[in-house]
PDB file of C-alpha atoms in Angstrom:
ATOM      1  CA  TYR A 202     109.159 124.085  99.199  1.00  0.00           C
ATOM      2  CA  PRO A 203     108.740 120.451 100.230  1.00  0.00           C
ATOM      3  CA  VAL A 204     109.120 117.754  97.601  1.00  0.00           C
ATOM      4  CA  LEU A 205     105.506 117.096  96.719  1.00  0.00           C
ATOM      5  CA  SER A 206     104.531 113.413  96.393  1.00  0.00           C
ATOM      6  CA  PRO A 207     100.750 113.041  96.509  1.00  0.00           C
ATOM      7  CA  ASN A 208      99.583 109.526  97.368  1.00  0.00           C
ATOM      8  CA  ASN A 209      96.939 107.760  99.465  1.00  0.00           C
ATOM      9  CA  ASN A 210      98.427 109.124 102.663  1.00  0.00           C
ATOM     10  CA  ARG A 211      99.036 112.551 101.231  1.00  0.00           C
ATOM     11  CA  PRO A 212      95.861 113.196  99.170  1.00  0.00           C
ATOM     12  CA  ILE A 213      95.371 116.164  96.819  1.00  0.00           C
ATOM     13  CA  LEU A 214      92.525 117.884  98.657  1.00  0.00           C
ATOM     14  CA  LYS A 215      90.312 120.570  97.220  1.00  0.00           C
ATOM     15  CA  LYS A 216      89.087 123.072  99.864  1.00  0.00           C
ATOM     16  CA  GLY A 217      87.237 126.048  98.530  1.00  0.00           C
ATOM     17  CA  ASN A 218      89.061 127.169  95.380  1.00  0.00           C
ATOM     18  CA  LYS A 219      92.474 125.789  96.566  1.00  0.00           C
ATOM     19  CA  LEU A 220      94.200 122.444  96.060  1.00  0.00           C
ATOM     20  CA  ILE A 221      96.226 121.305  99.139  1.00  0.00           C
ATOM     21  CA  PHE A 222      99.398 119.281  98.719  1.00  0.00           C
ATOM     22  CA  ALA A 223     102.066 118.005 101.142  1.00  0.00           C
ATOM     23  CA  GLY A 224     105.321 116.194 100.810  1.00  0.00           C
ATOM     24  CA  THR A 225     108.794 115.499 102.162  1.00  0.00           C
ATOM     25  CA  LEU A 226     111.598 117.823 103.262  1.00  0.00           C
ATOM     26  CA  TYR A 227     114.598 116.221 101.578  1.00  0.00           C
ATOM     27  CA  LYS A 228     117.016 118.877 102.986  1.00  0.00           C
ATOM     28  CA  THR A 229     116.139 121.088 100.007  1.00  0.00           C
ATOM     29  CA  LEU A 230     116.758 124.142 102.217  1.00  0.00           C
ATOM     30  CA  LYS A 231     119.283 125.391 104.709  1.00  0.00           C
ATOM     31  CA  LYS A 232     118.069 125.085 108.298  1.00  0.00           C
ATOM     32  CA  GLU A 233     117.307 128.837 108.607  1.00  0.00           C
ATOM     33  CA  GLU A 234     115.319 128.776 105.362  1.00  0.00           C
ATOM     34  CA  ILE A 235     112.941 125.888 106.091  1.00  0.00           C
ATOM     35  CA  GLY A 236     109.425 126.865 105.064  1.00  0.00           C
ATOM     36  CA  ASN A 237     106.122 125.197 105.635  1.00  0.00           C
ATOM     37  CA  PRO A 238     105.088 121.654 104.869  1.00  0.00           C
ATOM     38  CA  PHE A 239     101.972 122.324 102.758  1.00  0.00           C
ATOM     39  CA  VAL A 240     101.379 123.979  99.442  1.00  0.00           C
ATOM     40  CA  ALA A 241      98.079 125.728  98.698  1.00  0.00           C
ATOM     41  CA  LEU A 242      97.496 126.078  94.953  1.00  0.00           C
ATOM     42  CA  ASP A 243      94.833 128.848  94.264  1.00  0.00           C
ATOM     43  CA  LEU A 244      92.950 127.742  91.153  1.00  0.00           C
ATOM     44  CA  GLY A 245      91.401 131.164  90.551  1.00  0.00           C
ATOM     45  CA  LYS A 246      94.476 133.353  90.927  1.00  0.00           C
ATOM     46  CA  LYS A 247      96.822 130.664  89.633  1.00  0.00           C
ATOM     47  CA  SER A 248      99.173 131.326  92.521  1.00  0.00           C
ATOM     48  CA  HIS A 249     100.565 129.223  95.330  1.00  0.00           C
ATOM     49  CA  THR A 250     101.532 129.785  98.983  1.00  0.00           C
ATOM     50  CA  LEU A 251     103.187 127.779 101.692  1.00  0.00           C
ATOM     51  CA  ILE A 252     101.033 127.012 104.703  1.00  0.00           C
ATOM     52  CA  GLY A 253     101.066 124.858 107.905  1.00  0.00           C
ATOM     53  CA  LYS A 254     103.979 124.440 110.311  1.00  0.00           C
ATOM     54  CA  TYR A 255     106.778 121.869 110.733  1.00  0.00           C
ATOM     55  CA  PRO A 256     107.245 120.466 114.228  1.00  0.00           C
ATOM     56  CA  GLU A 257     110.175 122.024 116.185  1.00  0.00           C
ATOM     57  CA  LYS A 258     111.887 118.621 116.001  1.00  0.00           C
ATOM     58  CA  THR A 259     112.514 119.236 112.307  1.00  0.00           C
ATOM     59  CA  PHE A 260     115.189 121.789 113.308  1.00  0.00           C
ATOM     60  CA  GLU A 261     116.962 119.621 115.877  1.00  0.00           C
ATOM     61  CA  GLY A 262     119.109 117.531 113.500  1.00  0.00           C
ATOM     62  CA  ASP A 263     119.414 115.559 110.278  1.00  0.00           C
ATOM     63  CA  TRP A 264     116.342 113.458 109.798  1.00  0.00           C
ATOM     64  CA  ASP A 265     117.037 112.680 106.146  1.00  0.00           C
ATOM     65  CA  THR A 266     114.232 110.597 104.516  1.00  0.00           C
ATOM     66  CA  LYS A 267     112.144 110.527 107.798  1.00  0.00           C
ATOM     67  CA  CYS A 268     111.124 114.143 107.442  1.00  0.00           C
ATOM     68  CA  GLU A 269     107.771 113.298 105.852  1.00  0.00           C
ATOM     69  CA  THR A 270     104.413 114.911 106.208  1.00  0.00           C
ATOM     70  CA  PHE A 271     101.122 112.848 106.090  1.00  0.00           C
ATOM     71  CA  PHE A 272      97.556 114.082 106.548  1.00  0.00           C
ATOM     72  CA  ASP A 273      93.880 113.425 106.338  1.00  0.00           C
ATOM     73  CA  TYR A 274      90.879 115.717 106.468  1.00  0.00           C
ATOM     74  CA  ASN A 275      88.069 115.395 109.026  1.00  0.00           C
ATOM     75  CA  ALA A 276      85.143 117.093 107.333  1.00  0.00           C
ATOM     76  CA  SER A 277      82.956 116.926 110.487  1.00  0.00           C
ATOM     77  CA  ILE A 278      85.230 119.406 112.227  1.00  0.00           C
ATOM     78  CA  GLY A 279      86.600 121.090 109.142  1.00  0.00           C
ATOM     79  CA  LYS A 280      90.243 120.452 110.120  1.00  0.00           C
ATOM     80  CA  PHE A 281      93.283 118.743 108.777  1.00  0.00           C
ATOM     81  CA  VAL A 282      94.802 115.987 110.899  1.00  0.00           C
ATOM     82  CA  VAL A 283      98.612 116.010 110.339  1.00  0.00           C
ATOM     83  CA  ALA A 284     101.105 113.339 111.179  1.00  0.00           C
ATOM     84  CA  PHE A 285     104.816 113.762 110.866  1.00  0.00           C
ATOM     85  CA  ALA A 286     106.999 110.613 110.611  1.00  0.00           C
ATOM     86  CA  ILE A 287     109.465 111.951 113.213  1.00  0.00           C
ATOM     87  CA  SER A 288     106.844 112.777 115.758  1.00  0.00           C
ATOM     88  CA  ASP A 289     104.715 110.662 118.105  1.00  0.00           C
ATOM     89  CA  SER A 290     102.062 113.409 118.147  1.00  0.00           C
ATOM     90  CA  ILE A 291      99.524 114.543 115.660  1.00  0.00           C
ATOM     91  CA  ILE A 292      98.228 118.026 114.957  1.00  0.00           C
ATOM     92  CA  VAL A 293      94.626 119.128 114.321  1.00  0.00           C
ATOM     93  CA  THR A 294      94.853 122.350 112.359  1.00  0.00           C
ATOM     94  CA  ASP A 295      93.241 124.672 109.770  1.00  0.00           C
ATOM     95  CA  LEU A 296      96.837 125.091 108.353  1.00  0.00           C
ATOM     96  CA  ILE A 297      96.341 128.817 108.542  1.00  0.00           C
ATOM     97  CA  ASN A 298      96.535 129.732 112.326  1.00  0.00           C
ATOM     98  CA  PRO A 299      99.370 127.819 114.002  1.00  0.00           C
ATOM     99  CA  ASP A 300      98.487 129.396 117.355  1.00  0.00           C
ATOM    100  CA  LYS A 301      95.172 127.484 117.258  1.00  0.00           C
ATOM    101  CA  ASP A 302      96.686 124.141 116.436  1.00  0.00           C
ATOM    102  CA  LYS A 303      95.895 121.336 118.885  1.00  0.00           C
ATOM    103  CA  HIS A 304      98.444 118.612 119.571  1.00  0.00           C
ATOM    104  CA  TYR A 305      97.607 115.152 120.705  1.00  0.00           C
ATOM    105  CA  PHE A 306      99.818 112.210 121.624  1.00  0.00           C
ATOM    106  CA  ALA A 307      99.440 109.428 119.078  1.00  0.00           C
ATOM    107  CA  GLY A 308     102.526 107.417 119.762  1.00  0.00           C
ATOM    108  CA  SER A 309     102.942 103.687 120.154  1.00  0.00           C
ATOM    109  CA  SER A 310     104.556 101.341 122.675  1.00  0.00           C
ATOM    110  CA  LEU A 311     105.778  99.323 119.714  1.00  0.00           C
ATOM    111  CA  LEU A 312     108.149 102.064 118.521  1.00  0.00           C
ATOM    112  CA  PRO A 313     111.055 103.648 120.383  1.00  0.00           C
ATOM    113  CA  GLU A 314     111.614 107.408 120.263  1.00  0.00           C
ATOM    114  CA  ILE A 315     112.441 108.612 116.786  1.00  0.00           C
ATOM    115  CA  LYS A 316     115.871 110.341 116.744  1.00  0.00           C
ATOM    116  CA  PRO A 317     117.749 112.171 114.046  1.00  0.00           C
ATOM    117  CA  MET A 318     120.573 110.490 112.306  1.00  0.00           C
ATOM    118  CA  ASN A 319     122.792 113.279 113.781  1.00  0.00           C
ATOM    119  CA  ALA A 320     122.195 116.360 115.955  1.00  0.00           C
ATOM    120  CA  ASN A 321     123.733 118.483 113.120  1.00  0.00           C
ATOM    121  CA  TYR A 322     121.054 119.476 110.538  1.00  0.00           C
ATOM    122  CA  ASP A 323     123.762 119.679 107.825  1.00  0.00           C
ATOM    123  CA  TYR A 324     125.145 116.277 108.598  1.00  0.00           C
ATOM    124  CA  GLU A 325     125.893 113.784 105.708  1.00  0.00           C
ATOM    125  CA  ALA A 326     126.027 110.032 106.321  1.00  0.00           C
ATOM    126  CA  SER A 327     129.520 108.730 106.465  1.00  0.00           C
ATOM    127  CA  SER A 328     128.690 105.452 104.711  1.00  0.00           C
ATOM    128  CA  PRO A 329     125.813 103.535 103.055  1.00  0.00           C
ATOM    129  CA  LYS A 330     125.686 101.238 106.144  1.00  0.00           C
ATOM    130  CA  GLU A 331     125.103 104.204 108.442  1.00  0.00           C
ATOM    131  CA  MET A 332     122.247 105.422 106.201  1.00  0.00           C
ATOM    132  CA  ILE A 333     120.624 102.000 106.004  1.00  0.00           C
ATOM    133  CA  SER A 334     120.918 101.448 109.733  1.00  0.00           C
ATOM    134  CA  TYR A 335     119.054 104.734 110.241  1.00  0.00           C
ATOM    135  CA  VAL A 336     116.361 104.160 107.771  1.00  0.00           C
ATOM    136  CA  ILE A 337     115.493 100.716 109.095  1.00  0.00           C
ATOM    137  CA  SER A 338     115.314 101.923 112.752  1.00  0.00           C
ATOM    138  CA  GLY A 339     111.583 102.392 112.463  1.00  0.00           C
ATOM    139  CA  THR A 340     109.384 105.466 112.031  1.00  0.00           C
ATOM    140  CA  TYR A 341     105.811 106.732 112.319  1.00  0.00           C
ATOM    141  CA  TRP A 342     103.762 106.866 109.168  1.00  0.00           C
ATOM    142  CA  SER A 343     100.413 108.226 108.161  1.00  0.00           C
ATOM    143  CA  ILE A 344      97.126 109.118 109.887  1.00  0.00           C
ATOM    144  CA  LYS A 345      93.727 108.263 108.454  1.00  0.00           C
ATOM    145  CA  TYR A 346      90.272 109.228 109.640  1.00  0.00           C
ATOM    146  CA  ASP A 347      87.500 106.653 109.563  1.00  0.00           C
ATOM    147  CA  LYS A 348      84.312 108.694 109.276  1.00  0.00           C
ATOM    148  CA  TYR A 349      82.090 105.602 109.522  1.00  0.00           C
ATOM    149  CA  ARG A 350      83.294 104.465 112.893  1.00  0.00           C
ATOM    150  CA  LYS A 351      84.710 107.878 113.994  1.00  0.00           C
ATOM    151  CA  LEU A 352      88.156 106.522 114.582  1.00  0.00           C
ATOM    152  CA  TYR A 353      91.717 107.504 113.665  1.00  0.00           C
ATOM    153  CA  TYR A 354      94.286 105.028 112.486  1.00  0.00           C
ATOM    154  CA  ARG A 355      98.040 105.940 113.030  1.00  0.00           C
ATOM    155  CA  PHE A 356     100.430 103.793 111.015  1.00  0.00           C
ATOM    156  CA  GLY A 357     104.061 103.049 111.776  1.00  0.00           C
ATOM    157  CA  ILE A 358     107.007 100.972 110.585  1.00  0.00           C
ATOM    158  CA  LEU A 359     108.651  98.700 113.062  1.00  0.00           C
ATOM    159  CA  PRO A 360     112.432  98.673 113.375  1.00  0.00           C
ATOM    160  CA  LYS A 361     114.263  96.039 111.246  1.00  0.00           C
ATOM    161  CA  SER A 362     117.641  94.435 111.948  1.00  0.00           C
ATOM    162  CA  LEU A 363     120.447  94.866 109.444  1.00  0.00           C
ATOM    163  CA  GLU A 364     120.394  91.149 108.994  1.00  0.00           C
ATOM    164  CA  ASP A 365     116.730  91.214 108.011  1.00  0.00           C
ATOM    165  CA  PHE A 366     117.427  94.039 105.629  1.00  0.00           C
ATOM    166  CA  LYS A 367     120.213  92.123 103.930  1.00  0.00           C
ATOM    167  CA  ALA A 368     117.926  89.160 103.647  1.00  0.00           C
ATOM    168  CA  ALA A 369     115.329  91.424 101.815  1.00  0.00           C
ATOM    169  CA  LEU A 370     112.698  90.578 104.459  1.00  0.00           C
ATOM    170  CA  PRO A 371     109.627  92.860 104.150  1.00  0.00           C
ATOM    171  CA  SER A 372     109.075  95.602 106.671  1.00  0.00           C
ATOM    172  CA  LYS A 373     106.425  95.144 109.314  1.00  0.00           C
ATOM    173  CA  PHE A 374     103.759  97.883 109.918  1.00  0.00           C
ATOM    174  CA  PHE A 375     101.515  98.515 112.847  1.00  0.00           C
ATOM    175  CA  ILE A 376      98.384 100.552 113.490  1.00  0.00           C
ATOM    176  CA  ALA A 377      97.491 102.520 116.611  1.00  0.00           C
ATOM    177  CA  VAL A 378      93.686 102.893 116.776  1.00  0.00           C
ATOM    178  CA  LEU A 379      92.478 106.133 118.337  1.00  0.00           C
ATOM    179  CA  ASP A 380      89.011 107.402 119.116  1.00  0.00           C
ATOM    180  CA  GLU A 381      87.712 110.907 118.221  1.00  0.00           C
ATOM    181  CA  ASN A 382      89.322 112.357 121.267  1.00  0.00           C
ATOM    182  CA  PHE A 383      92.603 110.669 120.378  1.00  0.00           C
ATOM    183  CA  GLN A 384      92.474 108.185 123.233  1.00  0.00           C
ATOM    184  CA  HIS A 385      94.277 104.935 122.470  1.00  0.00           C
ATOM    185  CA  LEU A 386      91.988 101.991 121.967  1.00  0.00           C
ATOM    186  CA  ALA A 387      94.354  99.328 120.484  1.00  0.00           C
ATOM    187  CA  GLU A 388      97.610  98.585 118.769  1.00  0.00           C
ATOM    188  CA  VAL A 389      97.862  95.981 115.991  1.00  0.00           C
ATOM    189  CA  ILE A 390     100.879  94.638 114.044  1.00  0.00           C
ATOM    190  CA  LEU A 391      99.753  94.074 110.518  1.00  0.00           C
ATOM    191  CA  PRO A 392     100.349  90.764 108.775  1.00  0.00           C
ATOM    192  CA  GLU A 393     103.071  90.719 106.190  1.00  0.00           C
ATOM    193  CA  SER A 394     102.086  91.919 102.687  1.00  0.00           C
ATOM    194  CA  LEU A 395      99.675  94.454 104.015  1.00  0.00           C
ATOM    195  CA  TYR A 396     100.991  97.883 102.986  1.00  0.00           C
ATOM    196  CA  PRO A 397      99.651 101.036 104.636  1.00  0.00           C
ATOM    197  CA  PRO A 398     100.155 103.280 101.531  1.00  0.00           C
ATOM    198  CA  MET A 399      97.401 101.210  99.966  1.00  0.00           C
ATOM    199  CA  ALA A 400      94.952 101.616 102.857  1.00  0.00           C
ATOM    200  CA  VAL A 401      91.402 102.555 102.021  1.00  0.00           C
ATOM    201  CA  ILE A 402      88.493 103.135 104.376  1.00  0.00           C
ATOM    202  CA  THR A 403      85.024 101.959 103.292  1.00  0.00           C
ATOM    203  CA  PRO A 404      81.676 101.459 105.022  1.00  0.00           C
ATOM    204  CA  LYS A 405      82.722  97.869 105.583  1.00  0.00           C
ATOM    205  CA  GLY A 406      86.012  98.828 107.366  1.00  0.00           C
ATOM    206  CA  LEU A 407      89.647  99.400 106.848  1.00  0.00           C
TER     207      LEU A 407
END
């Protein structure tokens, strides 16, 4: 099971008689035992099952804390829109039929390709400095659907230098703005102190 951590970018969603959760894969399983990134809790039967599908990149190395799952729900199409921190693509899915999933590029020119810490899935960082350097190298973040303007917002964290980390300078985030067909419209670096996990969409805007 993923480590479940519901928040503003991983909502607890009720669909039918089930609650849908997602979380982070903190290497809780051996590579050959990795399951699915979502948990569906059946309120009637009081049972739970694993659903959805991790991207193939998950199995290509040690991603450590970057192996996160984020999602939003687009009620107009009845589908989940899933974003993985390690992937420049997003997936539109019902979480049940992986063969019907649709993949769309939602990357950013502001962020280099996300690579694993090591090509070996079972790798352990040799030092705190190696771990820190990897963590601050930048990553993709969540996806949110704006039903009022029919837009998607893909968040990401820009790379940070080791010197900036030691100076405790805040991370910088960006947004890639996509239309309903996932065509890129704009990219914006957020001012400091704006924190994507606190993002809320209202009729007045993001």
